[in-house]
Amino acid sequence: MYFKVEGTSVFGTASFNTSAFIDTHIGNSYITGVSGTSIHSIMGVYSDEKLLIDRLTEIRSQSIPAEAHLTYKHTAFGGVSAKTRTLRVKIGDHIDDRYGIAVTFTDGTGFYQ
């Protein structure tokens, strides 16, 4: 399956594309790739963008999902403050006590489509 992971907050938006194989039976799900980052900063600039797959394959027996994330540093205009923001996707059998996909975004809302 292919889907877009997105996050939105008062500081901007971020997204990346994910491809994954989801096994709802006895096997493990896994992320097959991530690409296509997009970041839009509001009231500042971004730097140090990194897109990584943290865990390629779900470890179902230990309730550990497959996971990928996009991180970047958001600096407010004038260099007043800087904070690392993370858009994260988890795929597995034990997300909120059910099988599925979970998306989180620092100080905002994460979703997929």
XYZ file of N, CA, C and O in Angstrom:
452
model
N 0.828 -1.162 0.000
C 0.000 0.000 0.000
C 0.879 1.234 0.000
O 1.992 1.209 0.529
N 0.398 2.286 -0.606
C 1.106 3.554 -0.664
C 0.235 4.615 -0.020
O -0.975 4.660 -0.267
N 0.826 5.460 0.819
C 0.059 6.533 1.429
C 0.969 7.704 1.770
O 2.191 7.576 1.817
N 0.352 8.849 2.004
C 1.077 10.063 2.348
C 0.879 10.326 3.839
O -0.251 10.327 4.324
N 1.976 10.547 4.547
C 1.959 10.876 5.964
C 2.043 12.393 6.066
O 2.926 12.999 5.459
N 1.116 13.010 6.814
C 1.080 14.465 6.896
C 0.938 14.928 8.335
O 0.320 14.256 9.153
N 1.504 16.093 8.616
C 1.369 16.717 9.923
C 1.130 18.196 9.755
O 1.655 18.824 8.839
N 0.312 18.755 10.655
C 0.022 20.177 10.596
C 0.016 20.750 12.009
O -0.440 20.093 12.947
N 0.548 21.960 12.148
C 0.547 22.662 13.423
C 0.558 24.157 13.141
O 0.627 24.572 11.984
N 0.547 24.972 14.189
C 0.602 26.422 14.004
C 1.953 26.863 13.454
O 2.097 27.981 12.975
N 2.964 25.987 13.510
C 4.299 26.314 13.030
C 4.542 25.890 11.591
O 5.605 26.154 11.033
N 3.583 25.161 10.980
C 3.745 24.755 9.595
C 3.211 23.366 9.323
O 2.480 22.790 10.130
N 3.593 22.846 8.154
C 3.156 21.515 7.752
C 4.366 20.716 7.281
O 5.380 21.273 6.863
N 4.230 19.388 7.347
C 5.279 18.498 6.851
C 4.605 17.248 6.297
O 3.507 16.871 6.740
N 5.257 16.596 5.339
C 4.708 15.358 4.792
C 5.809 14.538 4.133
O 6.872 15.058 3.799
N 5.523 13.247 3.967
C 6.372 12.359 3.187
C 5.542 11.181 2.722
O 4.471 10.898 3.268
N 6.016 10.511 1.678
C 5.327 9.354 1.123
C 5.892 8.075 1.732
O 7.093 7.976 1.982
N 5.006 7.109 1.958
C 5.399 5.835 2.546
C 4.817 4.697 1.720
O 3.674 4.768 1.279
N 5.600 3.664 1.534
C 5.073 2.428 0.966
C 5.308 1.341 2.009
O 6.346 1.318 2.674
N 4.306 0.484 2.174
C 4.382 -0.538 3.225
C 3.605 -1.772 2.818
O 2.694 -1.719 2.000
N 3.980 -2.884 3.429
C 3.248 -4.130 3.300
C 2.629 -4.395 4.665
O 3.346 -4.464 5.664
N 1.311 -4.504 4.700
C 0.617 -4.716 5.967
C 0.052 -6.126 5.987
O -0.767 -6.492 5.146
N 0.516 -6.924 6.951
C 0.079 -8.305 7.121
C -0.843 -8.370 8.338
O -0.402 -8.176 9.467
N -2.106 -8.627 8.108
C -3.075 -8.677 9.213
C -3.255 -10.090 9.749
O -4.112 -10.325 10.592
N -2.459 -11.019 9.282
C -2.579 -12.409 9.737
C -1.439 -12.727 10.708
O -1.300 -12.071 11.715
N -0.609 -13.695 10.423
C 0.413 -14.092 11.385
C 1.806 -13.558 11.078
O 2.720 -13.701 11.875
N 1.991 -12.925 9.931
C 3.306 -12.390 9.571
C 3.526 -10.996 10.136
O 2.687 -10.447 10.842
N 4.665 -10.423 9.813
C 4.996 -9.074 10.267
C 4.806 -8.075 9.128
O 5.129 -8.353 7.985
N 4.324 -6.897 9.472
C 4.222 -5.809 8.508
C 5.582 -5.144 8.383
O 6.416 -5.242 9.280
N 5.803 -4.468 7.262
C 7.070 -3.770 7.113
C 6.924 -2.573 6.192
O 6.018 -2.498 5.364
N 7.815 -1.618 6.371
C 7.874 -0.421 5.542
C 8.843 -0.712 4.398
O 9.980 -1.120 4.630
N 8.383 -0.527 3.171
C 9.230 -0.819 2.023
C 9.973 0.412 1.512
O 10.935 0.278 0.760
N 9.544 1.610 1.915
C 10.248 2.807 1.487
C 9.607 4.084 1.960
O 8.406 4.114 2.268
N 10.391 5.149 2.035
C 9.909 6.492 2.345
C 10.595 7.462 1.390
O 11.750 7.267 1.023
N 9.872 8.502 0.975
C 10.432 9.467 0.021
C 9.568 10.705 -0.037
O 8.509 10.767 0.584
N 9.998 11.672 -0.826
C 9.168 12.819 -1.172
C 8.813 13.736 -0.024
O 7.647 14.011 0.199
N 9.799 14.245 0.692
C 9.503 15.138 1.814
C 9.028 16.501 1.333
O 9.432 16.986 0.275
N 8.165 17.086 2.142
C 7.692 18.439 1.903
C 7.538 19.114 3.263
O 6.895 18.566 4.152
N 8.148 20.284 3.432
C 8.065 21.032 4.690
C 7.729 22.474 4.365
O 8.321 23.079 3.464
N 6.772 23.035 5.093
C 6.401 24.436 4.947
C 6.397 25.050 6.344
O 5.597 24.663 7.189
N 7.314 25.976 6.600
C 7.410 26.625 7.913
C 6.638 27.931 7.911
O 6.726 28.710 6.965
N 5.928 28.151 8.991
C 5.212 29.407 9.192
C 5.961 30.191 10.261
O 6.345 29.632 11.292
N 6.194 31.462 10.023
C 6.882 32.347 10.964
C 8.291 31.863 11.289
O 8.727 31.919 12.428
N 8.983 31.330 10.295
C 10.342 30.866 10.533
C 10.891 30.106 9.347
O 10.310 30.098 8.266
N 12.012 29.455 9.570
C 12.674 28.659 8.544
C 12.975 27.285 9.105
O 12.997 27.080 10.308
N 13.217 26.317 8.203
C 13.577 24.983 8.662
C 14.955 24.614 8.132
O 15.433 25.152 7.131
N 15.592 23.668 8.847
C 16.909 23.176 8.437
C 17.091 21.764 8.978
O 16.254 21.264 9.737
N 18.186 21.135 8.608
C 18.556 19.806 9.112
C 17.467 18.754 8.902
O 17.200 17.939 9.781
N 16.878 18.730 7.732
C 15.823 17.766 7.390
C 16.399 16.364 7.261
O 17.403 16.159 6.585
N 15.760 15.389 7.939
C 16.192 13.991 7.856
C 14.974 13.087 7.797
O 14.073 13.186 8.634
N 14.948 12.186 6.828
C 13.884 11.200 6.676
C 14.509 9.823 6.841
O 15.403 9.454 6.079
N 14.053 9.078 7.842
C 14.657 7.792 8.166
C 13.611 6.722 8.450
O 12.529 7.027 8.956
N 13.974 5.480 8.161
C 13.187 4.339 8.618
C 13.870 3.847 9.887
O 15.014 3.418 9.858
N 13.177 3.972 11.028
C 13.738 3.554 12.311
C 13.729 2.035 12.455
O 14.683 1.449 12.933
N 12.618 1.441 12.082
C 12.460 -0.011 12.195
C 11.733 -0.478 10.944
O 10.562 -0.188 10.753
N 12.434 -1.181 10.099
C 11.899 -1.623 8.816
C 10.744 -2.607 8.986
O 9.741 -2.521 8.299
N 10.888 -3.538 9.935
C 9.911 -4.614 10.105
C 9.302 -4.594 11.495
O 10.007 -4.403 12.485
N 8.010 -4.791 11.555
C 7.303 -4.933 12.829
C 7.804 -6.186 13.553
O 8.069 -7.208 12.924
N 7.936 -6.100 14.868
C 8.251 -7.272 15.679
C 6.977 -7.601 16.452
O 6.765 -7.138 17.576
N 6.106 -8.339 15.817
C 4.777 -8.601 16.355
C 4.814 -9.292 17.712
O 4.051 -8.963 18.608
N 5.735 -10.234 17.901
C 5.811 -10.994 19.151
C 6.157 -10.107 20.350
O 5.865 -10.456 21.488
N 6.758 -8.938 20.105
C 7.124 -8.025 21.181
C 6.307 -6.734 21.160
O 6.619 -5.782 21.864
N 5.274 -6.692 20.320
C 4.393 -5.521 20.194
C 5.159 -4.255 19.800
O 4.880 -3.160 20.287
N 6.122 -4.402 18.896
C 6.922 -3.269 18.437
C 6.601 -3.018 16.964
O 6.845 -3.876 16.116
N 6.036 -1.852 16.628
C 5.653 -1.592 15.237
C 6.824 -1.206 14.344
O 7.887 -0.800 14.823
N 6.625 -1.328 13.031
C 7.547 -0.752 12.057
C 7.392 0.759 12.174
O 6.300 1.252 12.481
N 8.473 1.504 11.936
C 8.408 2.933 12.220
C 9.345 3.727 11.320
O 10.450 3.288 11.007
N 8.887 4.915 10.902
C 9.703 5.852 10.124
C 9.395 7.261 10.602
O 8.324 7.515 11.158
N 10.346 8.184 10.381
C 10.090 9.559 10.803
C 10.850 10.579 9.954
O 11.878 10.282 9.363
N 10.292 11.785 9.943
C 10.905 12.953 9.334
C 11.161 13.944 10.462
O 10.239 14.277 11.207
N 12.408 14.387 10.623
C 12.718 15.419 11.613
C 13.322 16.622 10.913
O 13.963 16.497 9.869
N 13.107 17.785 11.503
C 13.724 19.012 11.027
C 13.733 20.025 12.158
O 12.981 19.909 13.125
N 14.628 20.986 12.054
C 14.700 22.039 13.054
C 13.966 23.263 12.526
O 14.255 23.736 11.425
N 13.014 23.764 13.305
C 12.262 24.968 12.957
C 12.813 26.111 13.800
O 12.856 26.026 15.025
N 13.274 27.172 13.134
C 13.795 28.346 13.830
C 12.909 29.535 13.513
O 12.662 29.828 12.343
N 12.421 30.198 14.558
C 11.558 31.370 14.379
C 12.368 32.497 13.752
O 13.594 32.563 13.908
N 11.682 33.382 13.024
C 12.360 34.528 12.429
C 13.092 35.297 13.521
O 12.598 35.436 14.630
N 14.265 35.753 13.228
C 15.077 36.465 14.203
C 15.927 35.538 15.049
O 16.667 35.983 15.910
N 15.808 34.230 14.813
C 16.603 33.269 15.558
C 16.267 33.178 17.028
O 17.066 32.729 17.833
N 15.061 33.613 17.393
C 14.658 33.660 18.802
C 14.612 32.277 19.432
O 15.104 32.077 20.527
N 14.023 31.313 18.749
C 13.930 29.966 19.318
C 14.038 28.933 18.204
O 13.673 29.191 17.061
N 14.539 27.777 18.570
C 14.646 26.665 17.621
C 14.142 25.412 18.303
O 14.418 25.177 19.478
N 13.386 24.625 17.561
C 12.858 23.389 18.124
C 12.858 22.322 17.032
O 12.512 22.601 15.881
N 13.218 21.112 17.415
C 13.165 19.993 16.481
C 11.740 19.473 16.424
O 11.112 19.233 17.450
N 11.226 19.325 15.213
C 9.870 18.817 15.008
C 9.976 17.448 14.346
O 10.854 17.213 13.520
N 9.068 16.549 14.719
C 9.113 15.179 14.215
C 7.736 14.750 13.725
O 6.747 14.873 14.451
N 7.694 14.250 12.500
C 6.507 13.622 11.924
C 6.810 12.130 11.872
O 7.767 11.711 11.220
N 6.023 11.319 12.592
C 6.333 9.900 12.764
C 5.137 9.031 12.355
O 3.994 9.357 12.651
N 5.446 7.914 11.676
C 4.423 6.927 11.328
C 4.821 5.588 11.936
O 5.994 5.212 11.922
N 3.829 4.900 12.518
C 4.019 3.557 13.075
C 2.997 2.627 12.430
O 1.839 3.005 12.274
N 3.448 1.421 12.077
C 2.583 0.439 11.434
C 2.738 -0.875 12.175
O 3.852 -1.366 12.337
N 1.615 -1.430 12.649
C 1.742 -2.695 13.357
C 0.470 -3.198 13.990
O -0.596 -2.618 13.849
N 0.635 -4.256 14.742
C -0.474 -4.989 15.341
C -0.928 -4.412 16.674
O -2.001 -4.712 17.143
N -0.107 -3.594 17.311
C -0.419 -3.123 18.659
C -0.407 -1.603 18.734
O 0.330 -1.019 19.517
N -1.214 -0.972 17.941
C -1.348 0.477 17.970
C -2.717 0.798 18.538
O -3.734 0.481 17.926
N -2.727 1.408 19.711
C -3.984 1.684 20.416
C -4.824 0.419 20.560
O -6.041 0.430 20.348
N -4.161 -0.687 20.917
C -4.821 -1.979 21.140
C -5.539 -2.526 19.909
O -6.511 -3.261 20.021
N -5.077 -2.148 18.734
C -5.662 -2.692 17.511
C -4.597 -2.658 16.420
O -3.514 -2.141 16.620
N -4.932 -3.196 15.262
C -3.996 -3.186 14.152
C -4.189 -1.916 13.346
O -5.306 -1.492 13.134
N -3.117 -1.299 12.905
C -3.308 -0.127 12.070
C -2.077 0.708 11.846
O -0.952 0.249 11.976
N -2.344 1.973 11.530
C -1.325 2.969 11.238
C -1.563 4.150 12.161
O -2.692 4.628 12.283
N -0.514 4.625 12.822
C -0.618 5.792 13.695
C 0.379 6.841 13.220
O 1.518 6.521 12.892
N -0.063 8.099 13.193
C 0.796 9.203 12.779
C 0.770 10.271 13.872
O -0.299 10.640 14.357
N 1.952 10.756 14.257
C 2.050 11.833 15.241
C 2.939 12.941 14.677
O 3.809 12.695 13.838
N 2.709 14.162 15.164
C 3.483 15.318 14.740
C 3.693 16.219 15.952
O 2.746 16.517 16.683
N 4.926 16.672 16.156
C 5.258 17.521 17.303
C 4.362 18.758 17.332
O 4.259 19.480 16.341
N 3.721 18.981 18.470
C 2.876 20.160 18.696
C 1.763 20.311 17.657
O 1.329 21.422 17.363
N 1.311 19.213 17.093
C 0.269 19.306 16.077
C -0.487 18.011 15.898
O -0.506 17.142 16.773
N -1.084 17.865 14.732
C -1.904 16.713 14.398
C -1.278 15.964 13.231
O -0.869 16.582 12.244
N -1.225 14.652 13.343
C -0.711 13.829 12.263
C -1.805 12.949 11.692
O -2.715 12.539 12.404
N -1.740 12.702 10.380
C -2.728 11.862 9.714
C -2.117 11.273 8.456
O -1.007 11.634 8.077
N -2.835 10.367 7.825
C -2.368 9.790 6.555
C -3.520 9.704 5.587
O -4.688 9.712 5.978
N -3.180 9.646 4.312
C -4.209 9.487 3.276
C -3.666 8.745 2.088
O -2.512 8.660 1.860
